[in-house]
Short mmCIF file of N, CA, C and O in Angstrom, two decimals:
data_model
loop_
_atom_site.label_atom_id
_atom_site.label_comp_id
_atom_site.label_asym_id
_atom_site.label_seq_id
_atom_site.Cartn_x
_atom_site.Cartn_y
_atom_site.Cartn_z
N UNK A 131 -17.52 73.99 -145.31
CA UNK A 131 -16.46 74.78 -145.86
C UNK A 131 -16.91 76.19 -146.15
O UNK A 131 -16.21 77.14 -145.80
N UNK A 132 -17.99 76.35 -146.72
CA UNK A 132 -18.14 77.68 -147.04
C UNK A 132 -18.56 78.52 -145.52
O UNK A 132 -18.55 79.75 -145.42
N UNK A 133 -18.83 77.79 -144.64
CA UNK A 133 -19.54 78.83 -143.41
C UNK A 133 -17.63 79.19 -142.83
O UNK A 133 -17.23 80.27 -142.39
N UNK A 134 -16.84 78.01 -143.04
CA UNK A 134 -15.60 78.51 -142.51
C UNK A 134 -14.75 79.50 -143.29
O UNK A 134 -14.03 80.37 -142.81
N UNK A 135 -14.93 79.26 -144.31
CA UNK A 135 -13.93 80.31 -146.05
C UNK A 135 -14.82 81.24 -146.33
O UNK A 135 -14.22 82.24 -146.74
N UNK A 136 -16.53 81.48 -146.29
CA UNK A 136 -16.99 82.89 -146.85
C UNK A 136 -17.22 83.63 -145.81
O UNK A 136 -17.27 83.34 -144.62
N UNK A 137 -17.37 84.69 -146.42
CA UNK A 137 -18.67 85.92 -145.97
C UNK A 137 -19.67 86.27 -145.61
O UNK A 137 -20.09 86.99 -144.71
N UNK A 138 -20.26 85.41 -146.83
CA UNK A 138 -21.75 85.17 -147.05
C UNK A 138 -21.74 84.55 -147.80
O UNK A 138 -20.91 84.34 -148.68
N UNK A 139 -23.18 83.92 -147.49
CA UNK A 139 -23.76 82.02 -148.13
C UNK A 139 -24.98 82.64 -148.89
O UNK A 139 -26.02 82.88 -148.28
N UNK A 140 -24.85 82.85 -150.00
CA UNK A 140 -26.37 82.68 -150.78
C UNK A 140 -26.77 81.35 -151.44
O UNK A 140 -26.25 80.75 -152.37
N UNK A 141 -28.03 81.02 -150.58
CA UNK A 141 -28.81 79.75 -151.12
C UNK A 141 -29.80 80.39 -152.49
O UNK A 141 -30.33 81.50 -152.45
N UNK A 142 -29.88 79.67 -153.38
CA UNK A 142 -30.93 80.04 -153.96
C UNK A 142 -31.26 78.63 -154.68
O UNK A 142 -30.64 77.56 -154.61
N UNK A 143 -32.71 79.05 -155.59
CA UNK A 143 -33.57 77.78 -155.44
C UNK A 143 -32.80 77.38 -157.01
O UNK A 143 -31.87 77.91 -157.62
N UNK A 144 -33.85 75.91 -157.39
CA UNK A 144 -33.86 75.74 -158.33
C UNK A 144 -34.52 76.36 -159.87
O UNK A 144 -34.71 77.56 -159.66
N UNK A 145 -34.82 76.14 -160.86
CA UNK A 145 -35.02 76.85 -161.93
C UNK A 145 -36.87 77.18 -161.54
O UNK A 145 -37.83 76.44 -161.36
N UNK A 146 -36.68 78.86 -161.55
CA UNK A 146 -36.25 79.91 -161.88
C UNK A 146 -35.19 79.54 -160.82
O UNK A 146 -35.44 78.77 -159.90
N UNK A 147 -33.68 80.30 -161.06
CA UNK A 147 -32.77 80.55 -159.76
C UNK A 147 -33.26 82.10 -159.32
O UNK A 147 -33.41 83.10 -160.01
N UNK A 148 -33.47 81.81 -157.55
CA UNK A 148 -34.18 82.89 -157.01
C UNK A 148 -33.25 82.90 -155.70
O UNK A 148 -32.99 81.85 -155.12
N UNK A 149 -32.93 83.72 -155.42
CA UNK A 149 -32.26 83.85 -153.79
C UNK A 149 -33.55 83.57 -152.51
O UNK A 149 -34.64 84.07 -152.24
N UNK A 150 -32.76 82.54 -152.00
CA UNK A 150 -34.32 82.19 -151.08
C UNK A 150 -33.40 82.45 -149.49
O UNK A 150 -33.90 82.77 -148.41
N UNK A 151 -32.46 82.29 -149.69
CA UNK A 151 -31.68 83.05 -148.18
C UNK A 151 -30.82 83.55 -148.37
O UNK A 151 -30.51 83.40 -149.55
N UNK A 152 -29.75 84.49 -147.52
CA UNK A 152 -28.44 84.99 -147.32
C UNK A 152 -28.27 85.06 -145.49
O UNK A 152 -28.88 85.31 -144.46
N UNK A 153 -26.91 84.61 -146.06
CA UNK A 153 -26.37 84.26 -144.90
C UNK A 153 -25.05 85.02 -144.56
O UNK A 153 -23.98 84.55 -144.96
N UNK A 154 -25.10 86.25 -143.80
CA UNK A 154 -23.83 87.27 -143.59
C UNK A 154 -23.28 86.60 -142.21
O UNK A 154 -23.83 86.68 -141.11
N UNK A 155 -21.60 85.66 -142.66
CA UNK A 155 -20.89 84.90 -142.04
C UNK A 155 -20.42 85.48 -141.01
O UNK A 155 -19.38 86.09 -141.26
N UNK A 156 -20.97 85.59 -139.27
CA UNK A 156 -20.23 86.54 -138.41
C UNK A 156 -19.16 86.62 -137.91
O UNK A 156 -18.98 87.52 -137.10
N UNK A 157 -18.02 85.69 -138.23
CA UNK A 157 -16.99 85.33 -138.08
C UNK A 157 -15.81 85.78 -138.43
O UNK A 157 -15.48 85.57 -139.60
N UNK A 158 -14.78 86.58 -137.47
CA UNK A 158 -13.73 87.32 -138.08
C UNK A 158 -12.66 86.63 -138.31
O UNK A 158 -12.15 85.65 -137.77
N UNK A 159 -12.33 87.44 -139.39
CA UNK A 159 -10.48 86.72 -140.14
C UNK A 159 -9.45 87.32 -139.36
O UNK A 159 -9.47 88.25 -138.55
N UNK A 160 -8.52 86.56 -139.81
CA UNK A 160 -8.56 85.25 -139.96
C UNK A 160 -9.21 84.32 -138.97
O UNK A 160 -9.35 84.63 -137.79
N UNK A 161 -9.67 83.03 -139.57
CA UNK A 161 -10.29 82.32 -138.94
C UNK A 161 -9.45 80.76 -138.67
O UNK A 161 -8.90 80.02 -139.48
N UNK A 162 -9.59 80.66 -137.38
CA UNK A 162 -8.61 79.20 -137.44
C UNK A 162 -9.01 78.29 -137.07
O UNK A 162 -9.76 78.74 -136.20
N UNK A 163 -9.16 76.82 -137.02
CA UNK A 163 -9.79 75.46 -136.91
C UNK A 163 -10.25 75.33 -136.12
O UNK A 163 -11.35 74.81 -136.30
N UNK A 164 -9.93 75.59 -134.85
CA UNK A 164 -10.74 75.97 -133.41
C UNK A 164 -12.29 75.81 -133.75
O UNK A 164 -13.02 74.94 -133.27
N UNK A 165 -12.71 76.89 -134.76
CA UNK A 165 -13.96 77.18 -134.68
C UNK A 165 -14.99 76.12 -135.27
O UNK A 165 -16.19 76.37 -135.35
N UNK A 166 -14.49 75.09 -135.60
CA UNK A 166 -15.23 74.51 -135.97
C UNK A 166 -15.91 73.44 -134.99
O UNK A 166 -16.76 72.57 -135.19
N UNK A 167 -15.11 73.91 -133.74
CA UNK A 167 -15.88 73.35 -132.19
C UNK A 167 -16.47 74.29 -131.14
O UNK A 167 -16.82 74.07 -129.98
N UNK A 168 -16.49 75.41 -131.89
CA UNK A 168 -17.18 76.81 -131.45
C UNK A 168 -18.67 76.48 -131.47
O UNK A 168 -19.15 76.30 -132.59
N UNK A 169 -19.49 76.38 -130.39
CA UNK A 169 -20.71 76.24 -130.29
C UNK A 169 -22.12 77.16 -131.30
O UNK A 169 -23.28 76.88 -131.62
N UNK A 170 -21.41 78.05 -131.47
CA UNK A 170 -21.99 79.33 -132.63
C UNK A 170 -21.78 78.78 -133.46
O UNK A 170 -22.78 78.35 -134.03
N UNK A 171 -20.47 78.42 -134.05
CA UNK A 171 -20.53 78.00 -135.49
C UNK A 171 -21.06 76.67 -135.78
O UNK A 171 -21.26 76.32 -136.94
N UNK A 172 -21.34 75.78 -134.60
CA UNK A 172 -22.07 74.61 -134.97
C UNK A 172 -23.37 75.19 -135.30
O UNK A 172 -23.98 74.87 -136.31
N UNK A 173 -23.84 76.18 -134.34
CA UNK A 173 -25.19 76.06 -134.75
C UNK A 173 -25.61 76.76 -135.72
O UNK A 173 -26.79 76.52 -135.98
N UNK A 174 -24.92 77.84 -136.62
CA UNK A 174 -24.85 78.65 -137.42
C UNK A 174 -24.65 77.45 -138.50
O UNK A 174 -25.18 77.70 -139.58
N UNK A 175 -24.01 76.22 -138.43
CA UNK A 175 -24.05 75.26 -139.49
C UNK A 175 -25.32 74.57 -139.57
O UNK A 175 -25.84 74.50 -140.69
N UNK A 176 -25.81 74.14 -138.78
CA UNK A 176 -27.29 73.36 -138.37
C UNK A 176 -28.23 74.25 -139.31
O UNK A 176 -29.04 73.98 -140.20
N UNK A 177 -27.84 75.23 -138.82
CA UNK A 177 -29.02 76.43 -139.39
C UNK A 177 -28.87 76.52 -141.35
O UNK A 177 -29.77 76.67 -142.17
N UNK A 178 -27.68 76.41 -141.53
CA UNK A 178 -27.46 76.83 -143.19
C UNK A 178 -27.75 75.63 -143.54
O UNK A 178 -28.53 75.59 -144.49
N UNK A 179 -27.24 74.09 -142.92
CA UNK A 179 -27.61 72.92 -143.27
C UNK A 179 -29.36 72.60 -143.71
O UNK A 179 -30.00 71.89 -144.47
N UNK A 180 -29.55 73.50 -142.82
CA UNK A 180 -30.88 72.82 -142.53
C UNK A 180 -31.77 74.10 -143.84
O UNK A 180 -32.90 74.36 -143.41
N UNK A 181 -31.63 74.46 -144.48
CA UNK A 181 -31.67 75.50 -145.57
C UNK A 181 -31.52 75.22 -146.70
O UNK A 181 -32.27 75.63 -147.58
N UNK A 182 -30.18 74.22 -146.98
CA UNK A 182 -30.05 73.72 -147.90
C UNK A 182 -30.72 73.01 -148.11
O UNK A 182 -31.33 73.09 -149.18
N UNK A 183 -30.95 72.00 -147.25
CA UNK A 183 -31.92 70.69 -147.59
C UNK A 183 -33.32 70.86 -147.76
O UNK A 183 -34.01 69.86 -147.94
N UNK A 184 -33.79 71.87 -147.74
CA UNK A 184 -34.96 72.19 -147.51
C UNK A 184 -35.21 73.52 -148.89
O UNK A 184 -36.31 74.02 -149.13
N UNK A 185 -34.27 73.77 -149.43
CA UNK A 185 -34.71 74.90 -150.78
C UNK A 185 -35.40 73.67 -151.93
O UNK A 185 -34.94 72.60 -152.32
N UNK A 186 -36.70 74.41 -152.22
CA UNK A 186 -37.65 73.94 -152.83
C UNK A 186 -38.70 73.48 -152.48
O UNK A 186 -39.64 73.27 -153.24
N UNK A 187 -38.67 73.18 -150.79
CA UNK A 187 -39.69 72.73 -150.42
C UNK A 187 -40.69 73.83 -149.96
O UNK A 187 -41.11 73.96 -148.81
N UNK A 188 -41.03 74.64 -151.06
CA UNK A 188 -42.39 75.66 -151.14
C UNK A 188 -43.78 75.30 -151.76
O UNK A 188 -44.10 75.69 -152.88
N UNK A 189 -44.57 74.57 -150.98
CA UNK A 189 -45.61 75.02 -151.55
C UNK A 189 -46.26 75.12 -153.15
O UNK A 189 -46.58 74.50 -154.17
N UNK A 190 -46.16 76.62 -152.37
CA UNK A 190 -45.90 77.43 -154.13
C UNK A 190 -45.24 78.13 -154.99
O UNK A 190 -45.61 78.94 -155.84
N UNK A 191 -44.30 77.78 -154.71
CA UNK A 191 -42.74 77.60 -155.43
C UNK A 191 -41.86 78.70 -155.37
O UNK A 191 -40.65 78.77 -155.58
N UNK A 192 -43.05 79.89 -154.91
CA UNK A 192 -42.51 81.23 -154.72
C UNK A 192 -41.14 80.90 -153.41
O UNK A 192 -41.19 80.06 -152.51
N UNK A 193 -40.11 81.82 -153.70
CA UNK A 193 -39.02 81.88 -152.68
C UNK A 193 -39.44 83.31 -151.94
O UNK A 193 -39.90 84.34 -152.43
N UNK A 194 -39.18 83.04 -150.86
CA UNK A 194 -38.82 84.24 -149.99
C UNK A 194 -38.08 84.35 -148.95
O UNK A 194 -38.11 83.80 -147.85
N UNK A 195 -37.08 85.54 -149.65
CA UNK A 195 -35.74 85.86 -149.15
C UNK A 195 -35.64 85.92 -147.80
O UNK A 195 -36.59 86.49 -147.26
N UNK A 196 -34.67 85.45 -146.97
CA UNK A 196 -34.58 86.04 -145.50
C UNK A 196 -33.29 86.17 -145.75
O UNK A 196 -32.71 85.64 -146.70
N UNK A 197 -32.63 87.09 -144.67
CA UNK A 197 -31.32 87.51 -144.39
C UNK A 197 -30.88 87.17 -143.02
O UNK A 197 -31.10 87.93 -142.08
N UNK A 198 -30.42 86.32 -142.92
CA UNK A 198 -29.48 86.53 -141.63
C UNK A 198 -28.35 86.63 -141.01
O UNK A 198 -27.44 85.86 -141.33
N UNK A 199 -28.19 87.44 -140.13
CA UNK A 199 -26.87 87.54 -139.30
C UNK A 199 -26.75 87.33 -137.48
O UNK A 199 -27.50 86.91 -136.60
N UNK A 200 -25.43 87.88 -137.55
CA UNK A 200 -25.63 87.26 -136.26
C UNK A 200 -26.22 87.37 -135.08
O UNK A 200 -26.08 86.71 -134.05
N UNK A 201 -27.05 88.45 -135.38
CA UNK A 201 -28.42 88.19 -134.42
C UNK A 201 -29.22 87.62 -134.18
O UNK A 201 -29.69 87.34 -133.08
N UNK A 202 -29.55 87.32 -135.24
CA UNK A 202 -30.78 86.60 -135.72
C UNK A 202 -30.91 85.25 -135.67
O UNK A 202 -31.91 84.64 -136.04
N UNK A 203 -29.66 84.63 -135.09
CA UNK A 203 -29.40 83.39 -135.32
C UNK A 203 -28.99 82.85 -133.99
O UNK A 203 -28.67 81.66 -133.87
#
């Protein structure tokens, strides 16, 4: 829902809360259901999915920020 309704996705971690990604949504409005069989936006989901599940798993607990858009991805 949020990769289809925002802008941008900020993940951030647990306590301290730290921004450990941003995610600038490349997708123009309006946006209609279609896209959710849009090959980009699957994988642009894979990618935030796979972000979520994975905040906290540092090491050393430090976060570090990445930004991405739709280049980068």
């Amino acid at each position: 829902e949020a990769l289809f309704l925002s802008d941008r996705i900020i993940v951030i971690s647990a306590k301290p809360a730290r921004v450990v990604e941003e995610f600038k949504v490349p997708f123009k409005r309006p946006r209609d259901e279609s896209l959710f069989l849009d090959d980009k936006f699957l994988k642009w989901k894979r990618t935030v999915t796979h972000s979520l599940k994975n905040v906290g798993s540092d090491k050393d607990g430090e976060a570090n920020r990445r930004t991405y858009s739709f280049r980068s991805i």
